[in-house]
Coordinates of C-alpha atoms and ligand atoms in Angstrom, one line a residue:
X1 CA 31.8 -126.8 94.1
X2 CA 30.2 -126.8 97.6
X3 CA 28.2 -123.6 96.9
X4 CA 26.5 -124.8 93.7
X5 CA 26.0 -128.3 95.2
X6 CA 24.1 -126.7 98.1
X7 CA 22.0 -124.5 95.7
X8 CA 20.9 -127.8 94.0
X9 CA 20.0 -129.5 97.3
X10 CA 23.0 -131.9 97.3
X11 CA 24.6 -132.9 100.6
X12 CA 27.7 -130.9 101.4
X13 CA 30.4 -131.3 104.1
X14 CA 29.2 -128.1 105.8
X15 CA 26.7 -125.3 105.1
X16 CA 28.4 -122.9 102.6
X17 CA 28.4 -119.3 103.6
X18 CA 28.9 -115.9 102.0
X19 CA 27.9 -112.3 103.0
X20 CA 25.8 -109.9 101.0
X21 CA 27.8 -106.8 100.2
X22 CA 30.9 -108.7 101.3
X23 CA 33.2 -106.7 99.0
X24 CA 33.0 -103.2 100.5
X25 CA 34.0 -100.5 102.9
X26 CA 34.5 -102.6 106.1
X27 CA 37.6 -104.1 104.4
X28 CA 40.7 -101.8 104.5
X29 CA 42.0 -103.6 101.4
X30 CA 38.8 -102.5 99.5
X31 CA 39.3 -98.9 100.6
X32 CA 42.9 -99.1 99.2
X33 CA 41.7 -100.3 95.8
X34 CA 38.8 -97.8 95.7
X35 CA 41.3 -95.0 96.4
X36 CA 43.4 -96.2 93.4
X37 CA 40.3 -96.2 91.2
X38 CA 39.4 -92.6 92.3
X39 CA 35.8 -93.4 93.2
X40 CA 33.2 -96.1 93.4
X41 CA 31.9 -95.9 89.8
X42 CA 35.4 -95.9 88.3
X43 CA 36.1 -99.0 90.3
X44 CA 33.1 -100.7 88.7
X45 CA 34.3 -99.6 85.3
X46 CA 37.9 -100.9 85.8
X47 CA 37.7 -104.7 85.4
X48 CA 41.2 -105.5 86.8
X49 CA 40.4 -103.6 90.0
X50 CA 36.8 -104.7 90.2
X51 CA 38.0 -108.3 89.9
X52 CA 40.6 -107.7 92.6
X53 CA 37.9 -106.5 95.1
X54 CA 35.6 -109.4 94.1
X55 CA 38.2 -111.9 95.3
X56 CA 39.2 -110.1 98.5
X57 CA 36.5 -111.5 100.8
X58 CA 37.3 -115.1 99.7
X59 CA 40.9 -114.6 100.7
X60 CA 40.4 -112.5 103.7
X61 CA 37.1 -113.6 105.3
X62 CA 37.0 -117.2 103.9
X63 CA 33.6 -117.2 102.2
X64 CA 32.6 -120.0 99.9
X65 CA 31.6 -117.8 97.0
X66 CA 32.7 -114.5 95.5
X67 CA 30.1 -112.0 94.1
X68 CA 31.2 -110.0 91.1
X69 CA 31.9 -106.5 92.1
X70 CA 29.5 -104.0 90.5
X71 CA 26.3 -102.3 91.4
X72 CA 22.7 -102.9 90.4
X73 CA 22.4 -99.3 89.1
X74 CA 24.9 -99.8 86.2
X75 CA 21.9 -101.2 84.3
X76 CA 19.8 -98.0 84.2
X77 CA 23.0 -96.1 83.8
X78 CA 23.8 -98.0 80.5
X79 CA 20.2 -97.6 79.4
X80 CA 21.1 -93.9 79.3
X81 CA 20.4 -92.5 82.7
X82 CA 23.3 -90.4 84.1
X83 CA 24.2 -91.8 87.5
X84 CA 26.2 -90.2 90.3
X85 CA 27.1 -91.4 93.8
X86 CA 26.8 -88.3 96.0
X87 CA 28.6 -88.5 99.4
X88 CA 26.1 -89.0 102.2
X89 CA 23.2 -89.4 99.9
X90 CA 24.0 -92.5 97.9
X91 CA 23.0 -93.0 94.2
X92 CA 21.4 -90.2 92.3
X93 CA 20.0 -90.1 88.7
X94 CA 20.3 -86.7 87.2
X95 CA 17.0 -86.9 85.2
X96 CA 14.4 -89.4 86.6
X97 CA 11.9 -91.1 84.3
X98 CA 8.5 -89.3 84.1
X99 CA 6.9 -89.9 80.7
X100 CA 6.5 -92.5 78.0
X101 CA 8.9 -90.4 75.9
X102 CA 11.5 -90.6 78.6
X103 CA 11.2 -94.4 78.6
X104 CA 11.3 -94.6 74.8
X105 CA 14.5 -92.5 74.9
X106 CA 16.3 -95.2 76.9
X107 CA 18.2 -98.0 75.3
X108 CA 16.6 -101.5 75.6
X109 CA 17.1 -105.2 75.1
X110 CA 20.5 -106.4 73.9
X111 CA 21.6 -102.9 73.0
X112 CA 21.7 -101.8 76.6
X113 CA 22.9 -105.2 78.0
X114 CA 25.8 -105.3 75.5
X115 CA 27.1 -102.0 76.8
X116 CA 28.0 -103.5 80.2
X117 CA 31.3 -104.9 78.8
X118 CA 33.2 -103.9 81.9
X119 CA 31.0 -106.2 84.0
X120 CA 31.6 -109.2 81.7
X121 CA 35.3 -108.4 81.7
X122 CA 35.4 -108.3 85.5
X123 CA 33.7 -111.7 85.6
X124 CA 36.2 -113.3 83.2
X125 CA 39.2 -112.1 85.2
X126 CA 37.7 -113.0 88.5
X127 CA 36.6 -116.5 87.4
X128 CA 40.0 -117.2 86.0
X129 CA 41.7 -116.2 89.3
X130 CA 39.2 -117.8 91.6
X131 CA 39.9 -121.3 92.9
X132 CA 37.8 -124.1 91.3
X133 CA 36.3 -124.9 94.7
X134 CA 34.7 -121.4 94.9
X135 CA 31.6 -120.2 93.1
X136 CA 31.3 -116.8 91.4
X137 CA 27.9 -115.2 91.8
X138 CA 26.5 -112.8 89.2
X139 CA 23.6 -110.5 90.1
X140 CA 21.0 -108.0 89.0
X141 CA 18.5 -105.7 90.6
X142 CA 14.9 -106.8 90.2
X143 CA 13.0 -104.7 87.7
X144 CA 10.8 -103.2 90.5
X145 CA 13.9 -102.1 92.5
X146 CA 15.6 -100.7 89.5
X147 CA 12.5 -99.0 88.2
X148 CA 12.0 -97.4 91.6
X149 CA 15.4 -95.8 91.4
X150 CA 14.7 -94.7 87.8
X151 CA 11.4 -93.0 88.7
X152 CA 12.4 -91.6 92.1
X153 CA 15.8 -90.6 90.9
X154 CA 17.4 -91.7 94.3
X155 CA 16.7 -93.6 97.4
X156 CA 13.3 -92.8 99.1
X157 CA 11.6 -93.3 102.4
X158 CA 8.0 -93.0 101.2
X159 CA 8.2 -94.2 97.5
X160 CA 5.5 -91.6 96.8
X161 CA 6.6 -90.8 93.3
X162 CA 6.8 -94.4 92.0
X163 CA 3.6 -95.4 93.9
X164 CA 1.8 -92.4 92.4
X165 CA 2.7 -93.8 89.0
X166 CA 1.5 -97.3 90.0
X167 CA -1.9 -96.2 91.1
X168 CA -2.5 -93.4 88.6
X169 CA -0.9 -94.8 85.4
X170 CA -0.2 -98.6 85.9
X171 CA 0.2 -99.1 82.2
X172 CA 3.1 -96.7 82.0
X173 CA 4.7 -98.5 85.0
X174 CA 4.3 -101.8 83.3
X175 CA 5.8 -100.4 80.1
X176 CA 8.9 -99.4 82.1
X177 CA 9.1 -102.6 84.0
X178 CA 8.9 -104.7 80.8
X179 CA 11.7 -102.7 79.2
X180 CA 13.9 -103.1 82.3
X181 CA 13.1 -106.8 82.5
X182 CA 14.1 -107.4 78.9
X183 CA 17.5 -105.7 79.5
X184 CA 17.9 -107.8 82.7
X185 CA 17.3 -111.1 80.9
X186 CA 20.1 -110.4 78.4
X187 CA 22.3 -108.9 81.2
X188 CA 22.1 -112.2 83.2
X189 CA 22.6 -114.2 80.1
X190 CA 25.8 -112.3 79.2
X191 CA 27.0 -112.8 82.8
X192 CA 26.5 -116.5 82.5
X193 CA 28.3 -116.6 79.2
X194 CA 31.2 -114.7 80.8
X195 CA 31.5 -117.3 83.6
X196 CA 29.3 -116.8 86.6
X197 CA 28.2 -120.0 88.3
X198 CA 25.1 -118.7 90.1
X199 CA 22.9 -115.5 89.7
X200 CA 21.1 -113.6 92.4
X201 CA 18.2 -111.2 91.9
X202 CA 18.1 -108.4 94.5
X203 CA 14.6 -107.0 95.1
X204 CA 15.7 -104.6 97.9
X205 CA 12.6 -102.5 97.8
X206 CA 10.1 -105.3 97.7
X207 CA 8.6 -104.4 101.1
X208 CA 7.4 -101.0 99.7
X209 CA 4.4 -102.7 98.1
X210 CA 1.2 -104.2 99.5
X211 CA 0.8 -107.9 98.6
X212 CA -1.4 -107.5 95.5
X213 CA 0.8 -104.7 94.1
X214 CA 3.9 -106.7 94.8
X215 CA 2.7 -109.7 92.9
X216 CA 1.6 -107.5 90.0
X217 CA 4.5 -105.0 89.7
X218 CA 7.4 -107.0 90.9
X219 CA 7.1 -110.8 91.5
X220 CA 5.7 -111.6 88.0
X221 CA 8.7 -109.9 86.4
X222 CA 11.1 -111.8 88.6
X223 CA 9.3 -115.1 87.7
X224 CA 9.5 -114.2 84.0
X225 CA 13.2 -113.6 84.2
X226 CA 13.7 -116.9 86.1
X227 CA 11.8 -118.8 83.5
X228 CA 13.8 -117.3 80.7
X229 CA 17.2 -118.1 82.3
X230 CA 16.1 -121.6 83.4
X231 CA 14.9 -122.4 79.9
X232 CA 18.3 -121.5 78.4
X233 CA 20.7 -122.4 81.3
X234 CA 18.9 -125.1 83.5
X235 CA 22.2 -125.9 85.2
X236 CA 22.8 -122.4 86.6
X237 CA 21.2 -121.9 90.1
X238 CA 19.1 -118.8 90.6
X239 CA 18.8 -117.1 94.0
X240 CA 16.0 -114.6 94.6
X241 CA 16.1 -112.1 97.4
X242 CA 12.9 -110.1 97.8
X243 CA 13.6 -108.1 101.0
X244 CA 10.8 -107.8 103.6
X245 CA 8.0 -109.9 102.2
X246 CA 7.8 -112.5 105.0
X247 CA 4.0 -112.1 105.2
X248 CA 3.6 -112.9 101.4
X249 CA 5.4 -116.2 101.4
X250 CA 2.2 -118.3 100.7
X251 CA 2.1 -116.7 97.2
X252 CA 5.7 -117.3 96.3
X253 CA 6.5 -119.8 93.5
X254 CA 8.6 -119.8 90.4
X255 CA 11.4 -121.4 88.6
X256 CA 14.3 -120.6 90.9
X257 CA 16.5 -122.7 93.3
X258 CA 17.2 -120.6 96.4
X259 CA 15.1 -118.1 98.3
X260 CA 17.0 -115.5 100.2
X261 CA 15.4 -114.9 103.6
X262 CA 15.7 -111.4 105.0
X263 CA 16.5 -110.8 108.7
X264 CA 13.0 -109.7 109.6
X265 CA 11.5 -113.1 108.6
X266 CA 11.9 -115.9 111.1
X267 CA 13.9 -118.7 109.4
X268 CA 11.4 -121.2 110.9
X269 CA 8.5 -119.5 109.1
X270 CA 10.4 -119.5 105.8
X271 CA 11.2 -123.1 106.3
X272 CA 7.6 -124.0 107.0
X273 CA 6.3 -122.1 103.9
X274 CA 9.1 -122.7 101.4
X275 CA 11.7 -125.2 102.8
X276 CA 10.3 -128.2 100.9
X277 CA 10.4 -126.5 97.5
X278 CA 13.4 -124.2 97.8
X279 CA 16.9 -124.1 99.4
X280 CA 16.9 -121.2 101.9
X281 CA 19.6 -118.6 102.2
X282 CA 20.2 -116.3 105.2
X283 CA 19.4 -114.8 107.5
X284 CA 21.4 -113.3 110.4
X285 CA 20.5 -109.7 111.3
X286 CA 23.6 -107.9 110.0
X287 CA 24.0 -105.8 113.1
X288 CA 24.7 -108.9 115.2
X289 CA 28.1 -108.7 113.6
X290 CA 28.9 -105.9 116.0
X291 CA 29.2 -108.6 118.8
X292 CA 30.7 -112.0 118.8
X293 CA 28.3 -113.1 121.5
X294 CA 25.2 -111.9 119.5
X295 CA 26.6 -113.5 116.3
X296 CA 27.2 -116.9 118.1
X297 CA 23.7 -116.9 119.6
X298 CA 22.1 -116.4 116.1
X299 CA 24.3 -118.7 114.2
X300 CA 23.5 -121.5 116.7
X301 CA 19.8 -120.8 116.4
X302 CA 19.7 -120.7 112.6
X303 CA 22.0 -123.8 112.4
X304 CA 19.5 -125.6 114.7
X305 CA 16.5 -124.6 112.7
X306 CA 18.2 -125.7 109.4
X307 CA 19.9 -128.8 110.8
X308 CA 18.4 -130.9 108.0
X309 CA 20.4 -128.9 105.4
X310 CA 18.9 -127.3 102.3
X311 CA 20.5 -124.1 103.5
X312 CA 23.1 -121.5 102.6
X313 CA 24.3 -119.3 105.4
X314 CA 24.3 -115.5 104.9
X315 CA 23.2 -112.3 106.6
X316 CA 19.6 -111.2 106.1
X317 CA 20.8 -108.1 104.3
X318 CA 24.1 -106.4 103.5
X319 CA 27.1 -106.1 105.9
X320 CA 27.5 -102.5 107.2
X321 CA 30.7 -100.5 106.6
X322 CA 31.6 -100.2 110.3
X323 CA 31.6 -103.9 111.2
X324 CA 35.1 -105.3 112.2
X325 CA 36.8 -107.7 109.8
X326 CA 37.6 -109.9 112.7
X327 CA 33.9 -110.4 113.5
X328 CA 33.1 -111.1 109.9
X329 CA 35.8 -113.8 109.9
X330 CA 34.5 -115.1 113.2
X331 CA 31.0 -115.5 111.7
X332 CA 32.3 -117.4 108.6
X333 CA 34.5 -119.8 110.6
X334 CA 31.8 -120.4 113.2
X335 CA 29.3 -121.3 110.5
X336 CA 31.7 -123.9 109.0
X337 CA 32.5 -125.3 112.4
X338 CA 29.0 -125.7 113.8
X339 CA 27.5 -127.1 110.5
X340 CA 30.2 -129.7 109.9
X341 CA 28.6 -133.0 109.0
Ligands
LIG401 O1 29.9 -107.5 97.7 C1 28.8 -107.5 97.1 O2 27.7 -107.8 97.5 C2 28.9 -107.0 95.6 C3 28.7 -105.7 95.3 C4 27.4 -105.0 95.4 C5 27.4 -103.6 95.6 N1 26.1 -103.1 95.5 C6 28.6 -102.7 95.8 C7 28.4 -101.4 96.4 C8 26.1 -105.4 95.3 C9 25.6 -106.8 95.1 C10 25.3 -104.2 95.3 C11 23.8 -104.2 95.1 C12 23.0 -103.0 95.4 N2 23.3 -101.7 95.1 C13 21.7 -103.1 95.9 C14 21.0 -104.3 96.3 C15 21.5 -104.9 97.5 C16 21.0 -104.3 98.8 O3 21.9 -104.0 99.6 O4 19.8 -104.2 99.0 C17 21.3 -101.7 96.0 C18 20.0 -101.3 96.6 C19 22.3 -100.9 95.5 C20 22.3 -99.4 95.3 C21 23.3 -98.8 96.0 N3 24.7 -98.8 95.7 C22 23.3 -98.0 97.2 C23 22.0 -97.7 97.9 C24 24.6 -97.6 97.5 C25 25.0 -96.6 98.6 C26 25.1 -97.3 99.8 C27 26.0 -96.6 100.8 O5 26.1 -97.2 101.9 O6 26.6 -95.6 100.5 C28 25.4 -98.2 96.6 C29 26.9 -98.0 96.5 C30 27.7 -99.3 96.7 N4 27.5 -100.4 96.0 C31 28.8 -99.5 97.5 C32 29.3 -100.8 97.3 C33 30.5 -101.4 97.9 C34 29.5 -98.4 98.4 C35 30.3 -97.6 97.5 C36 31.5 -97.0 98.2 O7 31.4 -96.0 98.8 O8 32.6 -97.7 98.0

C-alpha cells in the first residue's frame, strides 16, 4: 500500500496524495447522496451512504487514500451533547459545557466510544469495497479542538469563552480535556479494530493558543493519545495536524509518524525542524485550486523542497466547496507525474 509505505518512510514509486475534506460539497456526486440522506448528520449516521461518499474521491479524483466519512463532532454528540448543523452557521451545540456537573453528566470512556457504531460500520463497508492498493484513513478531533466546540457551543472568532475557562479555572478545563481524551483513545482503537489503516488527529483550533498554553492544553493530550495507540497498534501510522503552529515547531515531539503541515507554514521550515524525525504531509494553500497555473507553481515548488521523499502530498487545510472537480483532478495527477521516481 503506497500510502502506508510512505507514512513509514519507505521508498514509493511516487509521492502519494490525498486531500483534506476530499469527500464533500465540491463533488456533485456527494451532493446527490447527501440529498438522499436528507441532511449531513443523517448521512454520517447511514453507513451504506457514508461509505459510498468515502469512496467517491478515490474513484473520481484519483487520490491514494480514502478518509472515512464522518465529522469530528460526532464524539461530543455521543457523549450526550445535542448537535445541529445550522445553515450558514455550521455546527451548533444546544447546551454548551459550563460547570463540573455538566462534564460529569456526559458519557465517558468506552461507554461513549461504543455508541459510535455507525462510524465503525461505515469503516467496515468502505474497507471491504476499497481496493487493496488504497489506504483507509480514520480520524478524530484533538481534545482541545473538540473541547473548544463543547465549551463555546459553536465556531468562534475570539475563543473568549474557552480561553476564559483556561485562565480562570485551568483545573476544570483539564478535567474536560482528560474526559474527551479518554473517549478519543477508545474511539481510535475501535476504528482500527474496524479496519482503518492510518489515523489522523485534527487540531484545527491549535493556533488559538499561545505556545505555553498550547503545550499544556492541547499538545500533551495529543501526545498521550499517540502513545496509547502506538503501544497497542505499533503498525498503524499516526498523522497529526495541528493547524497554525509553525512558530512552535521546536517543541514538537511525540510518538507519531506523520506531521501535517498547514499552508501558512513554509514546507522548507517544517523540513528543517521536523523532516529528519517525521514524514511531512501537505501543504498547498487550498485556494490555489481555483487556478491550474497557481496549483502547478505550488506543486512544483513543494515537490522540489521535498525531492528527497519522506513526504505525502496534500493541501494545507480542507478543500473548499466551490473548487472545480477538474482542478482537484489536475492537482492529483500533476503530483503523481512530477514526483515519479
Ligand atoms: O473528506 C474528509 O476529509 C472526511 C470528512 C470530514 C468532514 N469533517 C466532513 C464534513 C472530516 C475529516 C471533517 C473534520 C472536521 N469537522 C474538522 C477538522 C478538519 C478541519 O477542516 O479543520 C472540523 C473543524 C469539523 C467541524 C465542522 N463540520 C464544521 C466547521 C463544519 C461546517 C463547515 C461548512 O463549511 O459548513 C462541518 C460540516 C462538514 N463536515 C461538512 C463535511 C463534508 C459539510 C456538511 C455539508 O453541508 O455537507
